[in-house]
PDB file of C-alpha atoms and ligand atoms in Angstrom:
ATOM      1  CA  UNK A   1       0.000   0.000   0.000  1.00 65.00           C
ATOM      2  CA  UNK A   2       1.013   3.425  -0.922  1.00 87.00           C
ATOM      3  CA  UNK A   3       0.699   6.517   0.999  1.00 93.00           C
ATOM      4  CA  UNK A   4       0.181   9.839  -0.300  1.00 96.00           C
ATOM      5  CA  UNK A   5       0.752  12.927   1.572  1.00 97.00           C
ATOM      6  CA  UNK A   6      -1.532  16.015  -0.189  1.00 97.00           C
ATOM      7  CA  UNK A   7      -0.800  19.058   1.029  1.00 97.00           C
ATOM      8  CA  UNK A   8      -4.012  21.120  -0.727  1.00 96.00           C
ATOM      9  CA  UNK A   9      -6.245  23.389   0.807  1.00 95.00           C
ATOM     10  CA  UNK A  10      -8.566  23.618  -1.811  1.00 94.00           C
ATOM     11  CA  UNK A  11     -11.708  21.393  -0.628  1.00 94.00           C
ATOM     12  CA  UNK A  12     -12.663  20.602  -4.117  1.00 93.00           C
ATOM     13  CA  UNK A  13      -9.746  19.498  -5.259  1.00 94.00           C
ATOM     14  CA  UNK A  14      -8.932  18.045  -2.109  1.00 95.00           C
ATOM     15  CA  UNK A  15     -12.222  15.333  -2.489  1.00 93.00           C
ATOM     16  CA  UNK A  16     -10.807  15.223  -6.153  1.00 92.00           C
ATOM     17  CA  UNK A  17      -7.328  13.785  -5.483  1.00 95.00           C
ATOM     18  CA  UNK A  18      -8.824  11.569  -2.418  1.00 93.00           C
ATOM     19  CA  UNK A  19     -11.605  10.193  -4.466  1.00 93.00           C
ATOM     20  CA  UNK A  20      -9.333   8.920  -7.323  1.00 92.00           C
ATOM     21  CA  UNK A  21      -6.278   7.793  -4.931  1.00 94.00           C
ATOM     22  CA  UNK A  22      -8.407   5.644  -3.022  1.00 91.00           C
ATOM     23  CA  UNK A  23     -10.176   4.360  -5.480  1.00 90.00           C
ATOM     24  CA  UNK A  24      -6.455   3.208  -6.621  1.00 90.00           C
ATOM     25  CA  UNK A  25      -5.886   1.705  -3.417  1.00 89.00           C
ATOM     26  CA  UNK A  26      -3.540   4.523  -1.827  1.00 93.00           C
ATOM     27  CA  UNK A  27      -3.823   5.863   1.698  1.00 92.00           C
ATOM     28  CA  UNK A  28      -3.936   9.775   1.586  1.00 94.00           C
ATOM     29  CA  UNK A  29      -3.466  12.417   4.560  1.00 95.00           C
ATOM     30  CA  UNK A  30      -4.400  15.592   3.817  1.00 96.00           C
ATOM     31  CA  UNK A  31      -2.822  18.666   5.529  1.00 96.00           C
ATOM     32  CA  UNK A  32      -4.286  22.292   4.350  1.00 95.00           C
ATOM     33  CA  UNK A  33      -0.792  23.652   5.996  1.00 94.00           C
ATOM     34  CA  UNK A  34       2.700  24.288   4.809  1.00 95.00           C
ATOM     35  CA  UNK A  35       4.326  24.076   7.926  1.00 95.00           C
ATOM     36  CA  UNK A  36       2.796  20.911   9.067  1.00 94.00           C
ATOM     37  CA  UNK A  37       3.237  19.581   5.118  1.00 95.00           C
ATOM     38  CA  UNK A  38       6.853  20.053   6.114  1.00 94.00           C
ATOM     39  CA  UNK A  39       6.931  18.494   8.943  1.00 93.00           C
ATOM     40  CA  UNK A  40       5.326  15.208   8.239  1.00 93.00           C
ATOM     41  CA  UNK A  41       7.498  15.217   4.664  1.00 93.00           C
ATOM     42  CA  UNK A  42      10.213  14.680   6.520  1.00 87.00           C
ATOM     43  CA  UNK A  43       8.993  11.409   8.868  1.00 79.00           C
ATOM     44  CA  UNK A  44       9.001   8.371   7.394  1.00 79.00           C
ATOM     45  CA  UNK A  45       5.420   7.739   6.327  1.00 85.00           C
ATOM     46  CA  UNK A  46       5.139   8.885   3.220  1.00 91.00           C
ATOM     47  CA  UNK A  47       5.932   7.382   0.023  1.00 91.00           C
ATOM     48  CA  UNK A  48       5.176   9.920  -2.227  1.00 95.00           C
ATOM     49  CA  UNK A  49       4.104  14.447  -1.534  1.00 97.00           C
ATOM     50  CA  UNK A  50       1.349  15.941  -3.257  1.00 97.00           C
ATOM     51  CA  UNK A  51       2.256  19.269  -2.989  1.00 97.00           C
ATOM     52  CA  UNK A  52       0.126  22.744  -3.980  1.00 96.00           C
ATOM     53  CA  UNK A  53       2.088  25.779  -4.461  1.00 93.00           C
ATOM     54  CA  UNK A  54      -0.406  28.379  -3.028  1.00 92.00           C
ATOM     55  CA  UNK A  55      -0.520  27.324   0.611  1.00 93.00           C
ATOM     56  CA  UNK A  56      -1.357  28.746   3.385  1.00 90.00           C
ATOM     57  CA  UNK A  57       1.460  29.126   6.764  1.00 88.00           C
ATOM     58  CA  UNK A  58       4.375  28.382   3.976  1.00 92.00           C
ATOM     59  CA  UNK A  59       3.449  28.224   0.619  1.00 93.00           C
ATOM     60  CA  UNK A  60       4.527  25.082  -1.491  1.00 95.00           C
ATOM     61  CA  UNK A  61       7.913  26.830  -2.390  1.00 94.00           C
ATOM     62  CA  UNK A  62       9.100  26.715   1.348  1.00 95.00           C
ATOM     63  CA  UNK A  63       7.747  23.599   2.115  1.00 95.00           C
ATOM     64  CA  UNK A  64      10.071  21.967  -0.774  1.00 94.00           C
ATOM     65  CA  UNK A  65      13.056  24.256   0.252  1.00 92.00           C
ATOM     66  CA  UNK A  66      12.657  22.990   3.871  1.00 92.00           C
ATOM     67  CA  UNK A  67      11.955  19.385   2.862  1.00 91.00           C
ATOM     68  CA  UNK A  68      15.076  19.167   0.419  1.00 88.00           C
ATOM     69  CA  UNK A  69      16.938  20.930   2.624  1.00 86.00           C
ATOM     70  CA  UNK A  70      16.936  18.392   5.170  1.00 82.00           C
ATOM     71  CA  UNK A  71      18.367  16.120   2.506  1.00 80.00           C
ATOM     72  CA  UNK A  72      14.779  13.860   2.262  1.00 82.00           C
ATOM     73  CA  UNK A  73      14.172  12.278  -1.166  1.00 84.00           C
ATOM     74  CA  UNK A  74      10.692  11.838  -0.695  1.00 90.00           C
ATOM     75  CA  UNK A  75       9.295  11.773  -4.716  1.00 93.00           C
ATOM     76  CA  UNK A  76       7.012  15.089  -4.947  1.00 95.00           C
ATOM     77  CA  UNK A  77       4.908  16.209  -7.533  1.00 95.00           C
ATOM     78  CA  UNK A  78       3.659  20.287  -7.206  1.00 95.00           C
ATOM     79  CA  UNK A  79       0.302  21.722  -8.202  1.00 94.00           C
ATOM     80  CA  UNK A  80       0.806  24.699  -9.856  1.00 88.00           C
ATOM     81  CA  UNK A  81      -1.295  27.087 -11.406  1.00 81.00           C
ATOM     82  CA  UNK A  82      -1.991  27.540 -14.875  1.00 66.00           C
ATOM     83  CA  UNK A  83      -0.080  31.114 -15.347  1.00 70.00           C
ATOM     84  CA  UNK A  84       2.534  29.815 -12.850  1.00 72.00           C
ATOM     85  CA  UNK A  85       5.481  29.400 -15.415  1.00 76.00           C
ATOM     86  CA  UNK A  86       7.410  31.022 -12.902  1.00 82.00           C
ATOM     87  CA  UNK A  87       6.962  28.742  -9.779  1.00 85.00           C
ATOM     88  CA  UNK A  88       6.746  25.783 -12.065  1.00 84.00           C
ATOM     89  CA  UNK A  89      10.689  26.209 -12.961  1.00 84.00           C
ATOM     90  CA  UNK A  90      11.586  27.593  -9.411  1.00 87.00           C
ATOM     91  CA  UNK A  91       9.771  23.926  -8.158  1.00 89.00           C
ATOM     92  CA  UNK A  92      11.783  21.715 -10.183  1.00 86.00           C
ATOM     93  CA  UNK A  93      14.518  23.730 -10.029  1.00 85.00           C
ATOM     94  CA  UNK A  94      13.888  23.343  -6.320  1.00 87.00           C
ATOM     95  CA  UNK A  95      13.904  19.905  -6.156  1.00 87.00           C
ATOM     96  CA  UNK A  96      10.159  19.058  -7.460  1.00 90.00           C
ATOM     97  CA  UNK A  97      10.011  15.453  -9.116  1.00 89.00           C
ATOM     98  CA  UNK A  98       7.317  16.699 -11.613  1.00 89.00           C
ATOM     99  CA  UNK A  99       4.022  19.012 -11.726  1.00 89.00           C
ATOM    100  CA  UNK A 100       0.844  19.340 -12.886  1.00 91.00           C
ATOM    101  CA  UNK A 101      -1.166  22.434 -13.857  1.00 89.00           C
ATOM    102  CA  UNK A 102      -4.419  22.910 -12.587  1.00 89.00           C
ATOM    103  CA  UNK A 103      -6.851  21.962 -14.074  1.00 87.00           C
ATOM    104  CA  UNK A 104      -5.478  18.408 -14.502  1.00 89.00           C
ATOM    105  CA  UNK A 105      -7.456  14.725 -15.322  1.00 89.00           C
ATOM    106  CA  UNK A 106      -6.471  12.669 -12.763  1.00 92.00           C
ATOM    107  CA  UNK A 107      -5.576   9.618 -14.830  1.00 89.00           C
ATOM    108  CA  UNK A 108      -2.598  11.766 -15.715  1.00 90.00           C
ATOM    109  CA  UNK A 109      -1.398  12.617 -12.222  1.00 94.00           C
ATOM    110  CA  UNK A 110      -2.138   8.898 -11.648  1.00 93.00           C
ATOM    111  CA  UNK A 111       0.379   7.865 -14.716  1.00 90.00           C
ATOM    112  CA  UNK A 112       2.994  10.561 -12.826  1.00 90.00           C
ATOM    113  CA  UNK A 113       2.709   8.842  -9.199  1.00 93.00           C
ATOM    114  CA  UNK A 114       2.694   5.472 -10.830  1.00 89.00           C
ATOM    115  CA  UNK A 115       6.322   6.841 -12.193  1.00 86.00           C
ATOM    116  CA  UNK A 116       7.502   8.235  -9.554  1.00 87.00           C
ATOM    117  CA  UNK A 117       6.606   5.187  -7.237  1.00 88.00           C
ATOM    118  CA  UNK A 118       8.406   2.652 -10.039  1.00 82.00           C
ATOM    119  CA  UNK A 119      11.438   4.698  -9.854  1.00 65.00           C
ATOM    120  CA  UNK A 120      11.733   4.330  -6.419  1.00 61.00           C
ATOM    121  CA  UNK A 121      12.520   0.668  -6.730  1.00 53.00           C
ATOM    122  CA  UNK A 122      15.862  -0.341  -5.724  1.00 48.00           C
ATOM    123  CA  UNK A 123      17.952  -0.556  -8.741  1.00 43.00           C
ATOM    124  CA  UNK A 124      18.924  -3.736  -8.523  1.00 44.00           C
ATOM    125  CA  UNK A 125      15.788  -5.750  -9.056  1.00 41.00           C
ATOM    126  CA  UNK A 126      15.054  -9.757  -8.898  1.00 46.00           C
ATOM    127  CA  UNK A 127      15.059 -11.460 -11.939  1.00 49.00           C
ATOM    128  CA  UNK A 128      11.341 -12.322 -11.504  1.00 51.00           C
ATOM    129  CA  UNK A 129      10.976  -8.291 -11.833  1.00 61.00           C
ATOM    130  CA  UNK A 130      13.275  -7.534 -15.185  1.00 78.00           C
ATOM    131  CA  UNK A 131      11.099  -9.894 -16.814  1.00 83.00           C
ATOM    132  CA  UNK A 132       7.762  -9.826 -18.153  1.00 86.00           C
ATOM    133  CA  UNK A 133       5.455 -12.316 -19.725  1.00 88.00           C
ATOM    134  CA  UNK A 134       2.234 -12.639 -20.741  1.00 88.00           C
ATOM    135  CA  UNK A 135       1.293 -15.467 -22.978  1.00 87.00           C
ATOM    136  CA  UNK A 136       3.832 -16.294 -25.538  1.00 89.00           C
ATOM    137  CA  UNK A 137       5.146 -12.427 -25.157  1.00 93.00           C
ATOM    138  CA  UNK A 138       7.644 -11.913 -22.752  1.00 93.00           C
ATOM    139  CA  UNK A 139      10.056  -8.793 -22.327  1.00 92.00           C
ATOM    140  CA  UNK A 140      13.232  -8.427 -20.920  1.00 89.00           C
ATOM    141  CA  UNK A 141      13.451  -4.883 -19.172  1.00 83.00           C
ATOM    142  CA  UNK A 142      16.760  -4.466 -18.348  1.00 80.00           C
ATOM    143  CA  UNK A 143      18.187  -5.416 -21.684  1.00 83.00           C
ATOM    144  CA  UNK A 144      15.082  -4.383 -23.473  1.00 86.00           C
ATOM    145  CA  UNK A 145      15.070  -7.270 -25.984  1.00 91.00           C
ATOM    146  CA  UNK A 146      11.586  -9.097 -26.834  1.00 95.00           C
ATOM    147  CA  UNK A 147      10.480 -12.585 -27.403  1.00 94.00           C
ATOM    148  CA  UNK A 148       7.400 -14.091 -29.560  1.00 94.00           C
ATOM    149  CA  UNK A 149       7.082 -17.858 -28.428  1.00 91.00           C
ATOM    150  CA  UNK A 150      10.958 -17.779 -28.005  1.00 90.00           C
ATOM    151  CA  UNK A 151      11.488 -15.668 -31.157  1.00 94.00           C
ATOM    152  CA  UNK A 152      13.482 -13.067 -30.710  1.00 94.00           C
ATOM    153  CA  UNK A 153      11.863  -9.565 -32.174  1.00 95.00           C
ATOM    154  CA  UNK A 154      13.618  -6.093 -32.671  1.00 94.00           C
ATOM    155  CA  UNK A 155      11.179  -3.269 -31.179  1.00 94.00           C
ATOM    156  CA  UNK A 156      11.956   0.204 -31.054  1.00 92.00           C
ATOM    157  CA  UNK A 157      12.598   2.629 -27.665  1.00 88.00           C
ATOM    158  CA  UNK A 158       8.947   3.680 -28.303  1.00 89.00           C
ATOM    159  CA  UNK A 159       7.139   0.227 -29.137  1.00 93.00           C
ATOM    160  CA  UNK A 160       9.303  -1.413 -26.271  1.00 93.00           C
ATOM    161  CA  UNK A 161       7.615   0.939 -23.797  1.00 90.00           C
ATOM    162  CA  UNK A 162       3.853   0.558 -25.166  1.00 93.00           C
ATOM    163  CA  UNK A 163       4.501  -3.736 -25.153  1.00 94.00           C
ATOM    164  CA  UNK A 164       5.300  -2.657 -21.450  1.00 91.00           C
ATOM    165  CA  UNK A 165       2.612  -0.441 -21.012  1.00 89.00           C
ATOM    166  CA  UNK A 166       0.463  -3.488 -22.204  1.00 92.00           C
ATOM    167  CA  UNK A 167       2.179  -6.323 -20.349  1.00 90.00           C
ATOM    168  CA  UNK A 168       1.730  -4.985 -17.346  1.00 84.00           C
ATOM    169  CA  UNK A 169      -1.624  -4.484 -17.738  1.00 83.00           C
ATOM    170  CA  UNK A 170      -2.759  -7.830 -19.403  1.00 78.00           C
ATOM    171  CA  UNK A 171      -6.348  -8.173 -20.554  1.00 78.00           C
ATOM    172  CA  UNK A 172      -6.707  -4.604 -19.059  1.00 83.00           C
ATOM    173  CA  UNK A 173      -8.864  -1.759 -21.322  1.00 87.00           C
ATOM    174  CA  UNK A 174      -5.869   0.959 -21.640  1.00 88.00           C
ATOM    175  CA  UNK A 175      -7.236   4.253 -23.083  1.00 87.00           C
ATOM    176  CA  UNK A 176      -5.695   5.790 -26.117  1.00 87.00           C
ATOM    177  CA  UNK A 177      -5.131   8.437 -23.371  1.00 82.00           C
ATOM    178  CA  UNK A 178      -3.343   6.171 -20.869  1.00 83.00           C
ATOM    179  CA  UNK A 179      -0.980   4.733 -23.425  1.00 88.00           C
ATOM    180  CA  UNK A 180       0.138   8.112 -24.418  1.00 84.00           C
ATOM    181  CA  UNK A 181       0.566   9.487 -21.165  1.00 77.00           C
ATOM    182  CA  UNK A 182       2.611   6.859 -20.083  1.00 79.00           C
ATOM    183  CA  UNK A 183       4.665   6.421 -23.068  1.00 82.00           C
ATOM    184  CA  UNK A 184       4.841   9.801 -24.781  1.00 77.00           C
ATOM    185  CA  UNK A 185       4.361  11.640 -20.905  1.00 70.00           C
ATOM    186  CA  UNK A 186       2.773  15.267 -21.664  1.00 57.00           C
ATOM    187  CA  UNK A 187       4.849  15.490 -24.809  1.00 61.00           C
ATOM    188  CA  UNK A 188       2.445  14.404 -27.214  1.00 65.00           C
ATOM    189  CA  UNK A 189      -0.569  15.797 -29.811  1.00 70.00           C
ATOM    190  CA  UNK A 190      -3.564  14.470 -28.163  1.00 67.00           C
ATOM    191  CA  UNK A 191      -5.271  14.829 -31.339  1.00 74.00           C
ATOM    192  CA  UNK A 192      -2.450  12.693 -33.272  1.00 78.00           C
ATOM    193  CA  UNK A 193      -2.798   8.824 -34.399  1.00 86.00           C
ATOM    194  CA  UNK A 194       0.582   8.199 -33.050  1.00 88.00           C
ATOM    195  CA  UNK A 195      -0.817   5.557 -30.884  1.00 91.00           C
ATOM    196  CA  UNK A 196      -3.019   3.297 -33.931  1.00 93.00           C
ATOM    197  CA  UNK A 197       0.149   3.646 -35.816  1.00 94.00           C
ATOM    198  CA  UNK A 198       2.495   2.307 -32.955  1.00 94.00           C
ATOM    199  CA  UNK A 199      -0.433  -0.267 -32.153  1.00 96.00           C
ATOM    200  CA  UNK A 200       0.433  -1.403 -35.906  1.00 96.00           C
ATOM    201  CA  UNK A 201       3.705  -1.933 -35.636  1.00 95.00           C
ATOM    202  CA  UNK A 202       3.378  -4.009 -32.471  1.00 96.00           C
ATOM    203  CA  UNK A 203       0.691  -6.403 -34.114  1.00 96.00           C
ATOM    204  CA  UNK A 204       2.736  -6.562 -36.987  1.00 96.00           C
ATOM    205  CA  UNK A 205       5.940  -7.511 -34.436  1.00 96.00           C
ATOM    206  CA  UNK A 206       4.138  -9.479 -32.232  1.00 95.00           C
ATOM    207  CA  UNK A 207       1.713 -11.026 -33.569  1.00 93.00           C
ATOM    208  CA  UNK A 208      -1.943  -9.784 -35.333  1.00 91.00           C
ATOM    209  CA  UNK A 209      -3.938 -11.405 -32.516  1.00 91.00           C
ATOM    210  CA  UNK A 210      -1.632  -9.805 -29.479  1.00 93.00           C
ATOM    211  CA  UNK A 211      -3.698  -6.913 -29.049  1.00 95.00           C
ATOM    212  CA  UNK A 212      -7.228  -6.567 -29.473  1.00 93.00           C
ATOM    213  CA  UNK A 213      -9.372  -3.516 -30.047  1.00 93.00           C
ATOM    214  CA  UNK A 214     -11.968  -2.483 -27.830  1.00 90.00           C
ATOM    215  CA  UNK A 215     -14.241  -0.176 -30.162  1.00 88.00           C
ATOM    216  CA  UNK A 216     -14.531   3.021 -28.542  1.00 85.00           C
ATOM    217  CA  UNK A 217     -12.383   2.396 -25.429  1.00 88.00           C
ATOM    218  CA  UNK A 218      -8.929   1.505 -26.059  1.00 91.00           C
ATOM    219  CA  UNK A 219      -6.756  -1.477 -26.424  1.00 94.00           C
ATOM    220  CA  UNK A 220      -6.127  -4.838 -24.260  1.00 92.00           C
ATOM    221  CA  UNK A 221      -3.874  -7.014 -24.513  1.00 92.00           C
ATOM    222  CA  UNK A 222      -4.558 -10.907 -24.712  1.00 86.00           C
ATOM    223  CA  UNK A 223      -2.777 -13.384 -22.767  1.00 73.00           C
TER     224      UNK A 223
HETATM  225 CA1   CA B 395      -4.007  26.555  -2.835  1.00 52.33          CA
END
């Protein structure tokens, strides 16, 4: 179980973020101060800081200064605001993981935790961890190769990721949204076909049957 410090004293968004986390099976505290967002950032029962900008006590700024500045590597992502170029550069600069402008969707700060969580895995990992396998697919994540009932198949950086994306997710609906969030992160045309293209190549890689469509929803894998 993961669990999420939000330091937001907005109520709506407040119900927003606790809704979706625990509907994701986090635990959430949420603290409307800065100076108390600082002070429980730095115990040990967080795994990952939700942290709004415009606080009251110390605003979000502070909090991150004081946090950092005790040396704690607690992953946090800052809510900024939408004209808040500024603060957005002075809070990764700062030592912010990542950030999302308000108004976000919260399947995208979801994708952001997710990465910020994975990355907090100890670097060396059990073999049972580096490999994937679903069916007769089965990926190899620390040398990135992939197999087709034992075949090896040459993938690119970008269809490696989505067969991940999948994998891990076997016989799951992913939105055309999810899939580019987590593979193309916020630096994609949400408008583009990027992803039926990609979704071509794989099928043509892996196999025609390996991932079905699901008209109007997305695309699941089958195992
Ligand atoms: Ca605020």
């Amino acid at each position: 179980m993961n669990r999420i410090l939000i330091a937001e004293d907005n109520p709506h968004i407040v119900d927003f973020l606790q809704a979706g986390l625990k509907a994701h099976g986090f635990t959430t505290l949420v603290v409307e101060d800065g100076y108390r967002a600082a002070e429980l950032a730095r115990g040990d029962d967080f795994d990952l800081l939700i942290l709004d900008l415009g606080l009251p006590g110390q605003d979000g700024l502070k909090v991150l200064q004081a946090v950092r500045g005790q040396g704690e590597c607690l992953p946090i992502i800052v809510l900024t605001a939408r004209d808040g170029v500024d603060d957005t550069v002075t809070a990764l600069e700062g030592g912010a993981n990542d950030y999302m402008t308000k108004p976000f969707r919260f399947e995208e700060l979801l994708a952001r935790i997710k990465v910020q969580l994975r990355d907090r895995r100890p670097a060396y990992a059990s073999p049972s961890e580096t490999r994937l396998e679903v069916g007769h697919l089965s990926l190899d994540l620390l040398t990135r190769q992939a197999w087709v009932e034992g075949r090896l198949v040459e993938l690119s950086a970008k269809e490696f990721v989505l067969a991940e994306v999948l994998l891990r997710h076997p016989m799951q609906v992913m939105s055309k949204e999810q899939l580019l969030n987590r593979v193309w992160g916020y630096d994609y045309d949400p408008g583009s076909n990027i992803i039926e293209v990609y979704i071509r190549h794989l099928r043509r890689k892996l196999g025609n049957d390996a991932i079905e469509t699901v008209r109007g929803m997305g695309y699941r894998l089958r195992s």
